[in-house]
mmCIF file of C-alpha atoms in Angstrom:
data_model
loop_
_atom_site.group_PDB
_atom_site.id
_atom_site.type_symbol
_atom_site.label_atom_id
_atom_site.label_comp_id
_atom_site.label_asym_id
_atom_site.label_seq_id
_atom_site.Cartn_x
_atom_site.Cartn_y
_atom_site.Cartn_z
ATOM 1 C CA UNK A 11 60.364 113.965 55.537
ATOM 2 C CA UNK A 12 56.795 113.629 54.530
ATOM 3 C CA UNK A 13 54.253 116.759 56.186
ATOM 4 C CA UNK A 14 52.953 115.596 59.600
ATOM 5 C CA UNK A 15 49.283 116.521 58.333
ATOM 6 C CA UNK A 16 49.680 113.306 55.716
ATOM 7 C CA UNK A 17 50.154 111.503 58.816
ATOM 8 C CA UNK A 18 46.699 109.942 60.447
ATOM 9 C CA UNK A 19 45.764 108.222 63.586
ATOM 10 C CA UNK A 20 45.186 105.063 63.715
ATOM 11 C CA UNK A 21 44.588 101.566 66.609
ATOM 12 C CA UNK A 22 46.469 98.926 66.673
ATOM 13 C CA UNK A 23 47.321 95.949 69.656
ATOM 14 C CA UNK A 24 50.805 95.907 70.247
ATOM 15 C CA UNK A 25 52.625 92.837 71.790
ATOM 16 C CA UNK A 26 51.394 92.866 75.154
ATOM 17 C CA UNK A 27 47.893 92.806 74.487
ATOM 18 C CA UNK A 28 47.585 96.767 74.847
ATOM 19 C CA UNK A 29 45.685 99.103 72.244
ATOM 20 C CA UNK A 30 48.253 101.523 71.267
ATOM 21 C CA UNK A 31 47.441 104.610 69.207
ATOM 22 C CA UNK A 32 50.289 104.942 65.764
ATOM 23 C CA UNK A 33 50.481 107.856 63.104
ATOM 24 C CA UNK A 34 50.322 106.424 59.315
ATOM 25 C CA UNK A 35 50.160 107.623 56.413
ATOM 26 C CA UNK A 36 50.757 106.694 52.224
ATOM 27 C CA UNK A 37 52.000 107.447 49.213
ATOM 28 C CA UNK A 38 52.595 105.912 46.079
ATOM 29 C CA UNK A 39 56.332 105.188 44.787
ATOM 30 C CA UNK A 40 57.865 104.742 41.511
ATOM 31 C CA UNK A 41 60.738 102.223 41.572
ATOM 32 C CA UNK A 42 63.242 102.250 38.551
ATOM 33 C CA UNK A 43 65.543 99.603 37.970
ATOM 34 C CA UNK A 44 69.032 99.987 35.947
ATOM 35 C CA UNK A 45 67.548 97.167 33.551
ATOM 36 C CA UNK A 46 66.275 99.089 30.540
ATOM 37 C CA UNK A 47 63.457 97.212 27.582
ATOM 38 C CA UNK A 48 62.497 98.381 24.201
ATOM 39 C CA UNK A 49 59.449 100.440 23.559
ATOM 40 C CA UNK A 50 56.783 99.747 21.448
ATOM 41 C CA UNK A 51 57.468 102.951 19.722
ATOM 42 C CA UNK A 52 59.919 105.637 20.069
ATOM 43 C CA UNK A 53 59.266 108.141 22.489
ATOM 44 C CA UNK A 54 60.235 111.836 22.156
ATOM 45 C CA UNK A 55 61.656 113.817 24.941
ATOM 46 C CA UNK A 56 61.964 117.141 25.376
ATOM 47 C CA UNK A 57 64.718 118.553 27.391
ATOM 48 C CA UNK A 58 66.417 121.965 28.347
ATOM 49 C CA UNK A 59 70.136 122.375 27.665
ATOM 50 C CA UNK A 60 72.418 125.023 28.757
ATOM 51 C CA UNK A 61 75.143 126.393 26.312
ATOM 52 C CA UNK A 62 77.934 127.947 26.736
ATOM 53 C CA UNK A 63 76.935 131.352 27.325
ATOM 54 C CA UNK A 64 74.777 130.395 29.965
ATOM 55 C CA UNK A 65 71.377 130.377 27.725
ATOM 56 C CA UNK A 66 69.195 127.607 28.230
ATOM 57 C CA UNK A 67 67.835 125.999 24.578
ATOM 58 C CA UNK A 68 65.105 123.526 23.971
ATOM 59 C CA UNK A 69 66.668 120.222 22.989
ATOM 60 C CA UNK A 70 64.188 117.498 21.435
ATOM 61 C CA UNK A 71 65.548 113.430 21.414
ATOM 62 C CA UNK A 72 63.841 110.476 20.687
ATOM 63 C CA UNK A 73 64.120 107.525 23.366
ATOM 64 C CA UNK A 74 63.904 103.613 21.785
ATOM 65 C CA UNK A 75 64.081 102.148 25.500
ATOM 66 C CA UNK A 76 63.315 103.101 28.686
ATOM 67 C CA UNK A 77 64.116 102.078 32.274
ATOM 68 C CA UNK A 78 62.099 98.868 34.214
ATOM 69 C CA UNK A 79 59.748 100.273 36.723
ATOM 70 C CA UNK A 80 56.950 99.438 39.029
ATOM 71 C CA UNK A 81 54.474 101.057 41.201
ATOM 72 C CA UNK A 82 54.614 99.999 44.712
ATOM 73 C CA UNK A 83 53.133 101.529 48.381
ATOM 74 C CA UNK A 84 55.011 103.497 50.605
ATOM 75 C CA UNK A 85 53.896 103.912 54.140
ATOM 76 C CA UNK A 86 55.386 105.883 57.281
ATOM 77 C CA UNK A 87 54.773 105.340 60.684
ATOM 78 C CA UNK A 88 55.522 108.918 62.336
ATOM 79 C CA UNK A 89 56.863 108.453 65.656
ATOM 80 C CA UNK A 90 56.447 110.907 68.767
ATOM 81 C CA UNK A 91 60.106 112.039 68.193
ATOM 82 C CA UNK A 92 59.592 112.950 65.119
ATOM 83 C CA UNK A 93 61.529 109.963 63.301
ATOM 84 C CA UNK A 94 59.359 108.788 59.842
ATOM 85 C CA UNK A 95 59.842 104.786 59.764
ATOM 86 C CA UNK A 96 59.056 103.706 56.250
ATOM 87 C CA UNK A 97 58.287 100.118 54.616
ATOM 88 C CA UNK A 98 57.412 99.627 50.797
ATOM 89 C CA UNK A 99 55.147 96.621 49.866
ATOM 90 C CA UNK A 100 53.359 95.900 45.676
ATOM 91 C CA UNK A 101 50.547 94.392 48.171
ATOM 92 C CA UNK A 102 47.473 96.437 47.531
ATOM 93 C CA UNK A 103 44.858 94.498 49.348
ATOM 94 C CA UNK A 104 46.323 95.124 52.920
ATOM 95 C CA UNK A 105 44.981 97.653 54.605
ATOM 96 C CA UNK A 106 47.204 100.600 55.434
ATOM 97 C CA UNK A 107 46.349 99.888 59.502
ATOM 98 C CA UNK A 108 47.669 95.820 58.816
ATOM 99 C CA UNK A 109 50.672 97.143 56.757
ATOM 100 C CA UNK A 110 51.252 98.870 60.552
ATOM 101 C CA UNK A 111 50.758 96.219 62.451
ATOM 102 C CA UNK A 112 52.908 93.538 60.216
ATOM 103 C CA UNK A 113 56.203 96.593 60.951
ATOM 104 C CA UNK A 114 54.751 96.394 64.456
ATOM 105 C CA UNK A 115 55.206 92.567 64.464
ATOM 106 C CA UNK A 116 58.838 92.526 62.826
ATOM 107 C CA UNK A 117 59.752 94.816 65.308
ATOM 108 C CA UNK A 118 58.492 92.793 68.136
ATOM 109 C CA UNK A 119 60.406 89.744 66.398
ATOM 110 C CA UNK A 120 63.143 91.614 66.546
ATOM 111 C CA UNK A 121 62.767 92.883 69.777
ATOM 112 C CA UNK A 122 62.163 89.366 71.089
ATOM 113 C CA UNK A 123 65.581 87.536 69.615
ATOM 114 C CA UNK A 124 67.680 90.513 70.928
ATOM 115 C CA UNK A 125 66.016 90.090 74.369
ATOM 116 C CA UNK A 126 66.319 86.402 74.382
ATOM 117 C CA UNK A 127 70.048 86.308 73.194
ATOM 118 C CA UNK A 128 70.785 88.961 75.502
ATOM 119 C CA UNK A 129 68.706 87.190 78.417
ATOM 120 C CA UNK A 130 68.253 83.810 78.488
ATOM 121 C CA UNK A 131 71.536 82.773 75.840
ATOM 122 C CA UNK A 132 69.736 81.517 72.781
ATOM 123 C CA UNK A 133 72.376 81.423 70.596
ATOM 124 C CA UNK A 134 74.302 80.095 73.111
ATOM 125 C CA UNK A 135 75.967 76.430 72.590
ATOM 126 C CA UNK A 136 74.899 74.223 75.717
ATOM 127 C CA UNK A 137 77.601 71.545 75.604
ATOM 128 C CA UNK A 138 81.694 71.569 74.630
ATOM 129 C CA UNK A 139 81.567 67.734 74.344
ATOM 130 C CA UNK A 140 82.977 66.829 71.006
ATOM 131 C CA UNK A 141 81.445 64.139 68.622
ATOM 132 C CA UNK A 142 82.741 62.031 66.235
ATOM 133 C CA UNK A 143 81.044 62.552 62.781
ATOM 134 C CA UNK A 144 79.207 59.119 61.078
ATOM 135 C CA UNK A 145 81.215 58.385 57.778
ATOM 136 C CA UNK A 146 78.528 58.323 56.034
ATOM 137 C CA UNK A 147 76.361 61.436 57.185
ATOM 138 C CA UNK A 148 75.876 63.711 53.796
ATOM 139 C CA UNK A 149 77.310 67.332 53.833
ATOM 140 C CA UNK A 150 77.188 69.903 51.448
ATOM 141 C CA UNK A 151 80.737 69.539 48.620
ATOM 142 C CA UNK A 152 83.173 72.128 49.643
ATOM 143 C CA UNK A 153 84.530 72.217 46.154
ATOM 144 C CA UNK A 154 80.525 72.434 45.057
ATOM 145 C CA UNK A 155 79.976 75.566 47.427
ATOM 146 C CA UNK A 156 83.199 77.020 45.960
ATOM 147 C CA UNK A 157 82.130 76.793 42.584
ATOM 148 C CA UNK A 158 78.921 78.016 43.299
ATOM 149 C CA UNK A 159 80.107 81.272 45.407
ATOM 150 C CA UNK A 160 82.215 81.599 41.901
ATOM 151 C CA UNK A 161 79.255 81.068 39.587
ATOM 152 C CA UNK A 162 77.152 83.879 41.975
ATOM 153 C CA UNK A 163 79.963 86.464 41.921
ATOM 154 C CA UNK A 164 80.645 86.287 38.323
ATOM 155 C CA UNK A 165 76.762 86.476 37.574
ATOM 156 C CA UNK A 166 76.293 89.323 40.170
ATOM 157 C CA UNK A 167 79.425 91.377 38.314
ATOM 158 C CA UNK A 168 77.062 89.981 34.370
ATOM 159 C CA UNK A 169 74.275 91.832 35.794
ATOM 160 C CA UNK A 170 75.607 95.192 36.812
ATOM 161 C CA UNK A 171 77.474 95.435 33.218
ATOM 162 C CA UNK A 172 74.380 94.214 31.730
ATOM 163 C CA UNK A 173 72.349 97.241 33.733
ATOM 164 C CA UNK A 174 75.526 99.892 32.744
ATOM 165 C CA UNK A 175 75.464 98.712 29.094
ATOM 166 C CA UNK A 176 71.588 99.187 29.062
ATOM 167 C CA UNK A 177 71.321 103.139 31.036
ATOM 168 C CA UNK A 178 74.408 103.704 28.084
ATOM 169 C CA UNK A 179 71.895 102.484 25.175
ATOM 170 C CA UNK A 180 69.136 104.369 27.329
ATOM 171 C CA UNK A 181 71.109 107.357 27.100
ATOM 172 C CA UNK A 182 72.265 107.449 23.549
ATOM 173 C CA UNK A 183 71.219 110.679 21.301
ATOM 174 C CA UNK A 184 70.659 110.818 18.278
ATOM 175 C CA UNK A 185 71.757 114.219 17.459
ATOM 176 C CA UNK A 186 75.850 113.261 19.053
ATOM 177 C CA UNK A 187 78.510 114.812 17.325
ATOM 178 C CA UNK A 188 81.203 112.912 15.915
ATOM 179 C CA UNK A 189 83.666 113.162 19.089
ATOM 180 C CA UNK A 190 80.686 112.392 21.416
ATOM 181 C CA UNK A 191 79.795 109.485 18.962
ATOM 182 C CA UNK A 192 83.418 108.242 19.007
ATOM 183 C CA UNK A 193 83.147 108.365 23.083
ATOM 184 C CA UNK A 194 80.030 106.399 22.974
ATOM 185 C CA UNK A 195 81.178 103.700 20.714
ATOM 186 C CA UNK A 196 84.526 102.814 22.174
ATOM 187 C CA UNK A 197 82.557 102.836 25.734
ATOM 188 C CA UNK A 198 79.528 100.846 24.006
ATOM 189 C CA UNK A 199 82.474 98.280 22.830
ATOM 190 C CA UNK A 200 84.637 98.373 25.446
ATOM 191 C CA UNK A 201 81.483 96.742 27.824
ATOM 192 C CA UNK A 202 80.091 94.862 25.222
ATOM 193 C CA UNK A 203 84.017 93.046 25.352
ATOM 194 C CA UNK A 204 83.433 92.677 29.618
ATOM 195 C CA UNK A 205 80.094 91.204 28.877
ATOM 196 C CA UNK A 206 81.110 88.695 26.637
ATOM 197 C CA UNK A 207 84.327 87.576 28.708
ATOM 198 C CA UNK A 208 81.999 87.339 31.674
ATOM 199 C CA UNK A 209 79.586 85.662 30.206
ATOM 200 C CA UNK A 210 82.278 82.957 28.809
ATOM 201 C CA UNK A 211 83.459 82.828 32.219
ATOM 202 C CA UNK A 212 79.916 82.465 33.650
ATOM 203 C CA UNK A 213 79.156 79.212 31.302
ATOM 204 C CA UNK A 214 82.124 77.736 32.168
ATOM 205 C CA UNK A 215 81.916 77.563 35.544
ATOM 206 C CA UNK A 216 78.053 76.466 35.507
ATOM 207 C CA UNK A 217 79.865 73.210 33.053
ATOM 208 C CA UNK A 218 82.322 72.510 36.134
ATOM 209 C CA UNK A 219 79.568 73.278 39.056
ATOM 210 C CA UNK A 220 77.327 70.960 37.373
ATOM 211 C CA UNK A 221 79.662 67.986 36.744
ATOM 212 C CA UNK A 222 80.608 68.346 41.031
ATOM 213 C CA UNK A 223 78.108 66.552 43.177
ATOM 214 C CA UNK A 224 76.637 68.605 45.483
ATOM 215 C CA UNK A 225 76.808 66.459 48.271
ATOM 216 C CA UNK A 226 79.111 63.867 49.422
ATOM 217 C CA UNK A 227 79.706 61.561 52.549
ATOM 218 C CA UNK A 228 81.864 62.699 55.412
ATOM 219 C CA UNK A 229 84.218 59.278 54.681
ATOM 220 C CA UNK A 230 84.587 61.638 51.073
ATOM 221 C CA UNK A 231 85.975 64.682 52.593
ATOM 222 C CA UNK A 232 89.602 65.520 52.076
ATOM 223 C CA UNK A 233 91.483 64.728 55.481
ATOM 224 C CA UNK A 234 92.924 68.387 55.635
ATOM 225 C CA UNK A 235 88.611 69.431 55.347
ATOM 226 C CA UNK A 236 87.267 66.555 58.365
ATOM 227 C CA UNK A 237 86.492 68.155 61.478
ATOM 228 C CA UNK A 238 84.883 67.182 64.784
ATOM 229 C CA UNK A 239 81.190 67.938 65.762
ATOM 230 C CA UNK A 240 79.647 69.589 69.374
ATOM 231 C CA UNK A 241 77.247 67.572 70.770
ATOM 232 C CA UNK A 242 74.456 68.832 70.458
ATOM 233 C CA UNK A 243 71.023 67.107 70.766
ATOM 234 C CA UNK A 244 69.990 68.588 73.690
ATOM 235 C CA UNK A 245 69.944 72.177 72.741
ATOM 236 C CA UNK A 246 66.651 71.947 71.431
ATOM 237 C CA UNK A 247 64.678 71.224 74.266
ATOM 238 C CA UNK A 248 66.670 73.446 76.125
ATOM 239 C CA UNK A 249 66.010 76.176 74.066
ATOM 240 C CA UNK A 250 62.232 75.102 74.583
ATOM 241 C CA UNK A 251 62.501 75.614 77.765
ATOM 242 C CA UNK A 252 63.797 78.946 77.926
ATOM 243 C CA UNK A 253 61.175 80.193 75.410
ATOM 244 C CA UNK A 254 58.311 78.703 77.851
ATOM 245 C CA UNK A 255 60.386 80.649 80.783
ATOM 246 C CA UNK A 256 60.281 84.057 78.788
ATOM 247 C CA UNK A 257 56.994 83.485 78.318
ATOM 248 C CA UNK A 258 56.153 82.620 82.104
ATOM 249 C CA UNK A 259 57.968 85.980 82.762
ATOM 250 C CA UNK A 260 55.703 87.507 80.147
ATOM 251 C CA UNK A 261 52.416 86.194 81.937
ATOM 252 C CA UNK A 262 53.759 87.444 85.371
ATOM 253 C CA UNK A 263 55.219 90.806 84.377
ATOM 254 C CA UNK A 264 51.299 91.398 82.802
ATOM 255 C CA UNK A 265 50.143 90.668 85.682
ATOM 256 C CA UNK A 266 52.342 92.983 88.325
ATOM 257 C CA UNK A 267 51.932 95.417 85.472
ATOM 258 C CA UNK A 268 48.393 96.836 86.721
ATOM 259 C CA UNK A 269 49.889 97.237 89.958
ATOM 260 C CA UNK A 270 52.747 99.504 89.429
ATOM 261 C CA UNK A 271 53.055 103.007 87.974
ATOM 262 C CA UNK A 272 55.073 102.406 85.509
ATOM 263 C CA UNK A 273 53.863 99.376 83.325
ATOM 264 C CA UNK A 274 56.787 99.228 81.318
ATOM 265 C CA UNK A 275 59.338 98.355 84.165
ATOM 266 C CA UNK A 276 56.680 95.238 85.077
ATOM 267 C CA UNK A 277 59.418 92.720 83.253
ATOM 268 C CA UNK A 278 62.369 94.710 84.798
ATOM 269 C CA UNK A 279 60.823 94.014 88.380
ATOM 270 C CA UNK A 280 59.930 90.030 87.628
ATOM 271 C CA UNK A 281 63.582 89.441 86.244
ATOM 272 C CA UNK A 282 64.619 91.136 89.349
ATOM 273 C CA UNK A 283 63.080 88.386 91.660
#
């Protein structure tokens, strides 16, 4: 955890209209990615090694690539328990007091969709009448989103043999022996081999996604795939009308709030009537 004298006081309006004092402070961070890219020039590193008598040695190697980084913003809100919440943005024109309040707002988001499902049943369906679907309303190809779940997998499994293969060229030394050397190479070719078979695989499945339509007509779906809808039409304005309830409640609970001692429980004692 960061030192609580980093930490400085600042104003901000929380949901309810209130001016609530928060504790922020900022750093700068250093992300590195797994993806490595050739230098300019090579670099030489110096490094300590221990050998086996325990003595430490000065070892010198010369880097030819070097990891993908970028400086971003780090900034902690310090809570009175003690807890450090932290959020990292590459936005350098906010102000650290806005960077707050947009953590303050995706809490009260939060906050606001847990209330509501809890509360009112947002994500709740309103009707168990079933629907027969129009032959020829569009949906989305199953076979198309199979392919393309494929096509994502096998490029998400490319890229993390991709980053591997780059941190092992990242890591290579000149000065190897010949049985470290022999341990490089056969790993070196042994993930150059899964990187090409992927990538085969990867190109292949692209040719097939691309020749499947993305969408068809329900009249095109196989019969074991058709399926009966909910109806559902109304949900919308019912779901308006809840969120204009919650926020009747809101306007009522700020007003019993000056009234009571404890302002918090003002919503506790409206939903109770």
């Amino acid at each position: 955890n960061w030192s609580e004298s980093e930490f400085r006081e600042h104003e901000i309006e929380n949901e309810y209209g209130e001016t609530e004092k928060i504790k922020l402070a900022e750093r700068g961070v250093l992300i590195e990615g797994k993806e490595t890219e050739k230098l300019s020039e090579p670099m030489t590193v110096c490094t300590f090694e221990e050998t086996e008598n325990g003595v430490k040695t000065k070892a010198t190697r010369k880097r030819t690539r070097k990891k993908r980084s970028i400086w971003a913003r780090e900034v902690r809100k310090l809570s009175d328990n003690g807890h450090q919440t932290s959020i990292i943005t590459t936005n350098y024109k906010l102000s650290i007091i806005l960077i707050g309040i947009y953590m303050f707002a995706r809490w009260c988001q939060e906050n606001y969709f847990k209330y509501m499902i809890k509360n009112f049943g947002l994500d709740m369906l309103i009707s168990y009448y079933i629907q027969k679907i129009s032959d020829t309303t569009l949906l989305v190809n199953p076979q198309w989103r199979k392919l393309d779940k494929q096509v994502r997998s096998i490029n998400g499994k490319l890229k993390r043999l991709e980053a591997k293969f780059g941190a092992l060229t990242y890591d290579a030394d000149d000065e190897m022996d010949e049985k470290q050397n022999k341990k490089y190479n056969t790993k070196k070719a042994q993930l150059q081999e899964d990187i090409s078979i992927y990538r085969k695989q990867l190109e292949e499945c692209k040719k097939e996604k691309i020749e499947v339509p993305k969408k068809i007509t329900f009249e095109e779906l196989p019969e074991d795939e058709k399926f009966e809808g909910v109806y559902n039409e109304r949900k919308q304005l019912v779901d308006t009308i809840k969120m204009i309830a919650f926020r009747a409640e809101t306007a009522l609970a700020s007003f019993v709030k000056n009234y009571t001692k404890k302002p918090k429980e003002a919503r506790a004692l409206i939903v109770q009537f």
